[in-house]
Structure formats: structure tokens, C-alpha cells
Amino acid sequence: MASFQTLPGFREFYPDALARRNHLFRLWRQTAHTFGFAEYDAPVLEPLELYKTKSGDEIEAQLFSFTDKGGREVALRPEMTPTVCRLVGERANALKRPIKWFSIAEFYRYERMQKGRGRCFFQFNADIFGEPGIEAETELIALLAQNLCAFGLNESDFYIRLSDRNLWFYFLEALGFDEARSRSLLSAVDRFEKLGDEAFRPDAEQFGALDEARKTQVLAFLHIKSLASLETLVSSLGGDKLRSRLDDWKRLLRNLEAMGLSRFVEVDLGVVRGLAYYTGFVFEAFDRKGELRALAGGGRYDNLVGKLGYAELPAVGFAIGDMTFALLLEQRGLMPNLIQAPDVYVVIGGPEERLAAFADIHALRAAGYRVDYPMRELAFGKQFKAAAESGARLALIYGTDERAKGVVKLRDLTERSEREVPTTHLLAEVRGFFDGSS
Ligand code: HAM
């Protein structure tokens, strides 16, 4: 065996795997178009600086970065968000608002490998710029849900956990924490699901121990899973900021209900998202059985465009990853069998017949039919076997007899019936066969 192997965590796509990947991309793209999103693309290699402090410590530690031959510090993109902010920031004045954009692209993170996690993966990203209100969240959560439903998944397969970093900050402020302490506590909350109580250990948490009474309050908030309990808590704490934020929640949930999406969305303040730039509503999609890592994640990030040096521009977005998504589809039996069968298989006699067949093969392909034939001369028996195995519905037979009569034999490989047609009518006959009119 040769010793050149794929790098750990990198993926090769043999044709069957690529057909499955294309299936995801096709439906994601189609769905994004139905929501009026426009597609963009950008470089895979970016200045390292773009991710420093902007994406957060976790992603920064996972960068594939190096110095290029010109002495530039560069990194393979670990995510699209800083890049799309640059694209939009550069042309902010020229772009019609709201800016609704999507992309499908590959990303690189030096992560510990596990099921559904690799070092390179694809994401579908969708973002809206220029819309400060919950209308943007409505649109994006709807797109996220539809991007999963388009494959036949439903509310028993996945759900979207909805949370809010603003609400967390207002809540922690009401408990008397300053912003730096609140940030540190939110990273502890982010780790709580994985680590449990450990996440709040004084040495794990930058700003020292949390007293028991506060910890109980923080844990109670983290466990809120309904609008009703959120309302109860907000009314017990009071405060204008919290109350007006609760109104945003109600409007957002009402919008989603009107779209018929309540069955997918669950209030869950245990989600805060690890990326550094989120500022408001945040959400993550998971499989219902809880067997897989996150399917998708996103939220509002109103400061990032400004932080990159452009005029401030409100933004919300999310990304779906291809790896957990494909695993879920396979688990649910929703990954179709994507055999790339030809429409027509051509069976050819001798060298003279081959030349006659070539003219028709090319004309049929130019007309859009998938046509295959044996590259080498083979006995008829072997060719018929190949035709049957190819999955084609129609075989065209070019034998010596047929050539002498100026005909081609059409064999319906499903019905096992045959008939001869004049060579001059071949294209019309093949069309008729596939349109069902002959
Ligand atoms: P994220 O939560 O880091 O968010 O990634 C989104 C999704 O990408 C995850 O839920 C997961 O499905 C997939 N993903 C992430 N890392 C890996 C990995 N190592 N292997 C396989 N799949 C992975 C973001 O990237 C944000 N930039 C999303 C966003 C867009 N926010 C606003 N706009």
C-alpha cells in the first residue's frame, strides 16, 4: 500500500459520497432561493488577523495558520462570519437592504476528531444585514427549519433551542454583576452542558467563586425552558430592560407560531453560544434523540461589522454543518439512493456500427440525455449485461442487420420489449420514450 494518506480529519469524496454531498447542497440552495437569499463566495485563505479576538478563543486555538511566502500571517477560514462581514462592510452603502445572503463552503478547524466532527467540513451559511428587529430572526429561524424540513425531517427529528445573550446580560446585571464578570459567567454557562458543576469551579471561572445563593439563581435561569417561566422570573426581578426584552421574545415567538414553526422551537436559556461576537438572540438546532452534536448554530451579532472597521451594521445569521446533518439523514433513512444511472445504454456491433452509433450518441447527449456505451468492442452478451447493470431504461442496438436496414433497435430494459425505428427518427423516438408518448 502506498504511504500517502489523507491528513487526519480531512475528507475525500468518492463519487457516491459526492452525490450525497451534492444532494444536501442542491436542496439547501433551492430553499435559500425560495426565501430570497442571494448566493456569494469568498476566499478560503484569509489574513490571520480576521479571526484574532473576533471569533473567540476556542476557534482561534483551532486555526490552521501559517506564514505565506510573502511573510503574511494567514489562516484557512474556520467560519464564514468575519469574511461575510468584510464583504458587506466594504459595499454597505451600495447594497440594497435588507441584505439577505447565503453561501455553501468548506471550513477548517484543528479539532479533536469525533463522530460528526472533522477538521474540514462544509457549512451552509445564511445571514441578514441591516435589520435590527426580530423580523431578521424570524426569517432566519424559518429558513433554518425549512432547510431541514426540505429533506423530509420533521419535529420528531430535530428542534431549535432559542436563547438570548441580551436577556442573560440584563439578568446578570440585575443580580449585580458587571459586564466583564457577566461575560466570564456566560462562558461558564456555555460549558455547563458538557462539564456540569465543574464549569462554575472558581479556577475554571476567571472571576472567582460564585456564592451559593447566586449560583442557585444562575442555575435556575439556565434551566428556563418556557416563555411562562421566563415571564414569572422577569416579573419577580422587574426592570425596564428585562420587560422590554420579554416583549421582543413574545413577538418573535408569535411570528414563528404564525409560520407554523412553534413545533420546532423551544425556549432554552441553557444555550449561550461559544463564539465571541454574538449580541442578542442565539439559537442552535439539535437532533431530538440527543445522539449527535449540534446540527446548526447562529444568532445576532450587531457589533462585528463595526469591529472590523466598517460602519456599524446589525446582523443575524446561522450555519448548518454538513457532517451531523448527513448522519441524521442516514439515521432516519432520508438519504436517497443516488445512483447515477445513464438514461440510454448503446450496444454496438463492429467498428462500422461504432462510427454510426457515435453520431447518434453525441446528438443524444447534446439533447441532454445521459448516454453511455462500452469503450471497447465486446461480445453482444457482455454488452447486454452491462446495459442491464448500468440502470439505464433504454438500450439502443447498432448491429450489422440494423445498419443494413437503416434502423436502430430500441429495447425497453424495464418492459423487455423491442422495436426498430429509422435512424433518421431516432432523437424524436428517444424523446417520446422518455416523455411517455411512445
Ligand atoms: P458554529 O456553531 O461554530 O457556528 O458552527 C455551525 C455548525 O457547523 C455546527 O453546528 C456544526 O454542525 C458545524 N461544525 C462546526 N465545527 C465543525 C467541525 N469541526 N466538524 C464538523 N462540523 C462542524 C459558526 O460557525 C457561525 N459562524 C455561524 C454563524 C453564521 N453565525 C452567524 N452567521
mmCIF file of N, CA, C and O and ligand atoms in Angstrom, residues 59 78-82 109 111 116-123 125-127 273 275 277-278 284-285 293-299 301 316-324, ligand 1:
data_model
loop_
_atom_site.group_PDB
_atom_site.id
_atom_site.type_symbol
_atom_site.label_atom_id
_atom_site.label_comp_id
_atom_site.label_asym_id
_atom_site.label_seq_id
_atom_site.Cartn_x
_atom_site.Cartn_y
_atom_site.Cartn_z
ATOM 1 N N ILE A 59 -12.087 29.052 18.723
ATOM 2 C CA ILE A 59 -11.790 28.966 17.291
ATOM 3 C C ILE A 59 -10.355 29.398 17.019
ATOM 4 O O ILE A 59 -9.656 28.798 16.210
ATOM 5 N N PRO A 78 -11.972 29.294 9.354
ATOM 6 C CA PRO A 78 -12.649 28.340 10.240
ATOM 7 C C PRO A 78 -14.160 28.550 10.236
ATOM 8 O O PRO A 78 -14.907 27.728 10.746
ATOM 9 N N GLU A 79 -14.587 29.696 9.689
ATOM 10 C CA GLU A 79 -16.017 30.045 9.643
ATOM 11 C C GLU A 79 -16.176 31.171 8.629
ATOM 12 O O GLU A 79 -15.187 31.770 8.197
ATOM 13 N N MET A 80 -17.406 31.478 8.264
ATOM 14 C CA MET A 80 -17.644 32.488 7.230
ATOM 15 C C MET A 80 -17.948 33.870 7.806
ATOM 16 O O MET A 80 -17.798 34.881 7.125
ATOM 17 N N THR A 81 -18.377 33.940 9.049
ATOM 18 C CA THR A 81 -18.972 35.180 9.554
ATOM 19 C C THR A 81 -18.057 36.415 9.437
ATOM 20 O O THR A 81 -18.498 37.431 8.888
ATOM 21 N N PRO A 82 -16.787 36.372 9.886
ATOM 22 C CA PRO A 82 -15.966 37.581 9.721
ATOM 23 C C PRO A 82 -15.787 37.954 8.241
ATOM 24 O O PRO A 82 -15.804 39.138 7.892
ATOM 25 N N ARG A 109 -10.960 23.521 10.849
ATOM 26 C CA ARG A 109 -10.660 23.753 12.272
ATOM 27 C C ARG A 109 -9.864 22.561 12.789
ATOM 28 O O ARG A 109 -10.272 21.415 12.561
ATOM 29 N N GLU A 111 -9.607 20.423 15.167
ATOM 30 C CA GLU A 111 -10.380 19.954 16.327
ATOM 31 C C GLU A 111 -10.020 18.533 16.659
ATOM 32 O O GLU A 111 -9.505 17.802 15.822
ATOM 33 N N GLY A 116 -19.174 13.071 13.697
ATOM 34 C CA GLY A 116 -19.822 14.300 13.241
ATOM 35 C C GLY A 116 -18.943 15.535 13.320
ATOM 36 O O GLY A 116 -19.394 16.639 13.061
ATOM 37 N N ARG A 117 -17.677 15.360 13.727
ATOM 38 C CA ARG A 117 -16.748 16.489 13.787
ATOM 39 C C ARG A 117 -15.484 16.135 13.011
ATOM 40 O O ARG A 117 -14.913 15.065 13.214
ATOM 41 N N GLY A 118 -15.072 17.007 12.110
ATOM 42 C CA GLY A 118 -13.852 16.754 11.365
ATOM 43 C C GLY A 118 -12.983 17.991 11.403
ATOM 44 O O GLY A 118 -13.312 18.974 12.079
ATOM 45 N N ARG A 119 -11.873 17.937 10.676
ATOM 46 C CA ARG A 119 -11.014 19.120 10.604
ATOM 47 C C ARG A 119 -11.331 19.942 9.365
ATOM 48 O O ARG A 119 -10.859 21.055 9.214
ATOM 49 N N CYS A 120 -12.090 19.353 8.454
ATOM 50 C CA CYS A 120 -12.646 20.155 7.373
ATOM 51 C C CYS A 120 -14.102 19.731 7.217
ATOM 52 O O CYS A 120 -14.433 18.564 7.400
ATOM 53 N N PHE A 121 -14.950 20.664 6.971
ATOM 54 C CA PHE A 121 -16.384 20.385 6.887
ATOM 55 C C PHE A 121 -17.021 21.497 6.067
ATOM 56 O O PHE A 121 -16.414 22.553 5.868
ATOM 57 N N PHE A 122 -18.207 21.231 5.599
ATOM 58 C CA PHE A 122 -18.933 22.260 4.840
ATOM 59 C C PHE A 122 -20.008 22.880 5.716
ATOM 60 O O PHE A 122 -20.533 22.232 6.622
ATOM 61 N N GLN A 123 -20.287 24.119 5.425
ATOM 62 C CA GLN A 123 -21.413 24.784 6.095
ATOM 63 C C GLN A 123 -22.269 25.499 5.059
ATOM 64 O O GLN A 123 -21.743 26.035 4.082
ATOM 65 N N ASN A 125 -24.212 28.773 5.156
ATOM 66 C CA ASN A 125 -24.350 29.982 5.972
ATOM 67 C C ASN A 125 -25.435 30.878 5.402
ATOM 68 O O ASN A 125 -25.484 31.066 4.173
ATOM 69 N N ALA A 126 -26.270 31.429 6.259
ATOM 70 C CA ALA A 126 -27.239 32.435 5.812
ATOM 71 C C ALA A 126 -27.200 33.590 6.800
ATOM 72 O O ALA A 126 -27.154 33.359 8.015
ATOM 73 N N ASP A 127 -27.172 34.808 6.286
ATOM 74 C CA ASP A 127 -27.077 35.977 7.155
ATOM 75 C C ASP A 127 -27.929 37.119 6.605
ATOM 76 O O ASP A 127 -28.093 37.245 5.389
ATOM 77 N N ARG A 273 -23.960 29.991 23.237
ATOM 78 C CA ARG A 273 -23.034 30.005 22.101
ATOM 79 C C ARG A 273 -21.634 30.454 22.507
ATOM 80 O O ARG A 273 -21.452 31.453 23.188
ATOM 81 N N LEU A 275 -19.070 31.377 20.441
ATOM 82 C CA LEU A 275 -18.379 32.391 19.639
ATOM 83 C C LEU A 275 -18.519 33.782 20.271
ATOM 84 O O LEU A 275 -19.553 34.108 20.825
ATOM 85 N N TYR A 277 -18.724 36.851 19.188
ATOM 86 C CA TYR A 277 -19.361 38.055 18.651
ATOM 87 C C TYR A 277 -20.874 38.155 18.829
ATOM 88 O O TYR A 277 -21.468 39.157 18.465
ATOM 89 N N TYR A 278 -21.521 37.142 19.382
ATOM 90 C CA TYR A 278 -22.992 37.204 19.461
ATOM 91 C C TYR A 278 -23.469 38.232 20.478
ATOM 92 O O TYR A 278 -22.860 38.392 21.537
ATOM 93 N N GLU A 284 -29.623 27.173 18.374
ATOM 94 C CA GLU A 284 -28.891 26.001 17.900
ATOM 95 C C GLU A 284 -29.890 24.915 17.574
ATOM 96 O O GLU A 284 -30.884 24.751 18.285
ATOM 97 N N ALA A 285 -29.612 24.143 16.512
ATOM 98 C CA ALA A 285 -30.506 23.034 16.157
ATOM 99 C C ALA A 285 -29.840 21.713 16.554
ATOM 100 O O ALA A 285 -28.641 21.534 16.356
ATOM 101 N N ARG A 293 -23.934 15.785 17.823
ATOM 102 C CA ARG A 293 -23.551 17.143 18.171
ATOM 103 C C ARG A 293 -24.454 18.103 17.387
ATOM 104 O O ARG A 293 -25.255 17.685 16.573
ATOM 105 N N ALA A 294 -24.264 19.405 17.623
ATOM 106 C CA ALA A 294 -25.187 20.388 17.026
ATOM 107 C C ALA A 294 -25.260 20.259 15.502
ATOM 108 O O ALA A 294 -24.262 20.000 14.837
ATOM 109 N N LEU A 295 -26.472 20.435 14.976
ATOM 110 C CA LEU A 295 -26.679 20.442 13.524
ATOM 111 C C LEU A 295 -26.378 21.824 12.959
ATOM 112 O O LEU A 295 -25.881 21.960 11.845
ATOM 113 N N ALA A 296 -26.730 22.839 13.751
ATOM 114 C CA ALA A 296 -26.597 24.217 13.254
ATOM 115 C C ALA A 296 -26.534 25.168 14.437
ATOM 116 O O ALA A 296 -26.982 24.827 15.536
ATOM 117 N N GLY A 297 -25.984 26.342 14.185
ATOM 118 C CA GLY A 297 -25.950 27.337 15.246
ATOM 119 C C GLY A 297 -25.877 28.728 14.665
ATOM 120 O O GLY A 297 -25.380 28.920 13.554
ATOM 121 N N GLY A 298 -26.387 29.701 15.417
ATOM 122 C CA GLY A 298 -26.316 31.068 14.925
ATOM 123 C C GLY A 298 -26.859 32.051 15.935
ATOM 124 O O GLY A 298 -27.132 31.699 17.084
ATOM 125 N N GLY A 299 -27.020 33.286 15.469
ATOM 126 C CA GLY A 299 -27.546 34.310 16.359
ATOM 127 C C GLY A 299 -27.257 35.692 15.824
ATOM 128 O O GLY A 299 -26.750 35.857 14.711
ATOM 129 N N TYR A 301 -25.367 39.312 15.760
ATOM 130 C CA TYR A 301 -24.023 39.842 16.061
ATOM 131 C C TYR A 301 -23.943 41.266 15.522
ATOM 132 O O TYR A 301 -23.367 41.513 14.485
ATOM 133 N N VAL A 316 -27.688 39.198 11.680
ATOM 134 C CA VAL A 316 -28.082 37.916 12.285
ATOM 135 C C VAL A 316 -27.757 36.838 11.267
ATOM 136 O O VAL A 316 -27.870 37.075 10.061
ATOM 137 N N GLY A 317 -27.375 35.664 11.754
ATOM 138 C CA GLY A 317 -27.112 34.585 10.795
ATOM 139 C C GLY A 317 -26.955 33.260 11.487
ATOM 140 O O GLY A 317 -26.972 33.170 12.720
ATOM 141 N N PHE A 318 -26.821 32.219 10.667
ATOM 142 C CA PHE A 318 -26.586 30.892 11.232
ATOM 143 C C PHE A 318 -25.833 30.058 10.208
ATOM 144 O O PHE A 318 -25.726 30.425 9.027
ATOM 145 N N ALA A 319 -25.314 28.922 10.679
ATOM 146 C CA ALA A 319 -24.688 27.972 9.763
ATOM 147 C C ALA A 319 -25.127 26.556 10.116
ATOM 148 O O ALA A 319 -25.222 26.206 11.298
ATOM 149 N N ILE A 320 -25.404 25.766 9.065
ATOM 150 C CA ILE A 320 -25.670 24.330 9.239
ATOM 151 C C ILE A 320 -24.411 23.606 8.782
ATOM 152 O O ILE A 320 -23.847 23.931 7.734
ATOM 153 N N GLY A 321 -23.962 22.617 9.540
ATOM 154 C CA GLY A 321 -22.798 21.826 9.128
ATOM 155 C C GLY A 321 -23.242 20.598 8.354
ATOM 156 O O GLY A 321 -24.323 20.057 8.608
ATOM 157 N N ASP A 322 -22.414 20.147 7.423
ATOM 158 C CA ASP A 322 -22.854 19.011 6.596
ATOM 159 C C ASP A 322 -22.681 17.651 7.290
ATOM 160 O O ASP A 322 -23.382 16.709 6.961
ATOM 161 N N MET A 323 -21.776 17.559 8.294
ATOM 162 C CA MET A 323 -21.457 16.223 8.801
ATOM 163 C C MET A 323 -22.535 15.634 9.704
ATOM 164 O O MET A 323 -23.013 14.524 9.461
ATOM 165 N N THR A 324 -22.932 16.371 10.744
ATOM 166 C CA THR A 324 -24.009 15.855 11.600
ATOM 167 C C THR A 324 -25.309 15.755 10.806
ATOM 168 O O THR A 324 -26.097 14.835 11.009
HETATM 169 P P1 HAM B 1 -20.677 27.100 14.757
HETATM 170 O O1 HAM B 1 -21.663 26.762 15.821
HETATM 171 O O2 HAM B 1 -19.237 27.136 15.113
HETATM 172 O O3 HAM B 1 -21.154 28.492 14.167
HETATM 173 O O4 HAM B 1 -20.846 26.090 13.537
HETATM 174 C C1 HAM B 1 -22.106 25.858 12.951
HETATM 175 C C2 HAM B 1 -22.241 24.390 12.624
HETATM 176 O O5 HAM B 1 -21.131 23.955 11.824
HETATM 177 C C3 HAM B 1 -22.204 23.459 13.834
HETATM 178 O O6 HAM B 1 -23.484 23.367 14.434
HETATM 179 C C4 HAM B 1 -21.763 22.145 13.204
HETATM 180 O O7 HAM B 1 -22.859 21.481 12.591
HETATM 181 C C5 HAM B 1 -20.819 22.610 12.112
HETATM 182 N N1 HAM B 1 -19.421 22.466 12.574
HETATM 183 C C6 HAM B 1 -18.682 23.328 13.301
HETATM 184 N N2 HAM B 1 -17.462 22.834 13.542
HETATM 185 C C7 HAM B 1 -17.408 21.630 12.956
HETATM 186 C C8 HAM B 1 -16.414 20.587 12.816
HETATM 187 N N3 HAM B 1 -15.209 20.717 13.330
HETATM 188 N N4 HAM B 1 -16.747 19.468 12.123
HETATM 189 C C9 HAM B 1 -17.962 19.308 11.577
HETATM 190 N N5 HAM B 1 -18.928 20.243 11.661
HETATM 191 C C10 HAM B 1 -18.663 21.377 12.335
HETATM 192 C C11 HAM B 1 -20.474 29.193 13.210
HETATM 193 O O8 HAM B 1 -19.586 28.738 12.541
HETATM 194 C C12 HAM B 1 -21.021 30.585 12.986
HETATM 195 N N6 HAM B 1 -20.073 31.286 12.116
HETATM 196 C C13 HAM B 1 -22.417 30.508 12.390
HETATM 197 C C14 HAM B 1 -22.988 31.829 12.054
HETATM 198 C C15 HAM B 1 -23.273 32.314 10.807
HETATM 199 N N7 HAM B 1 -23.325 32.776 12.909
HETATM 200 C C16 HAM B 1 -23.785 33.812 12.268
HETATM 201 N N8 HAM B 1 -23.761 33.549 10.975
#
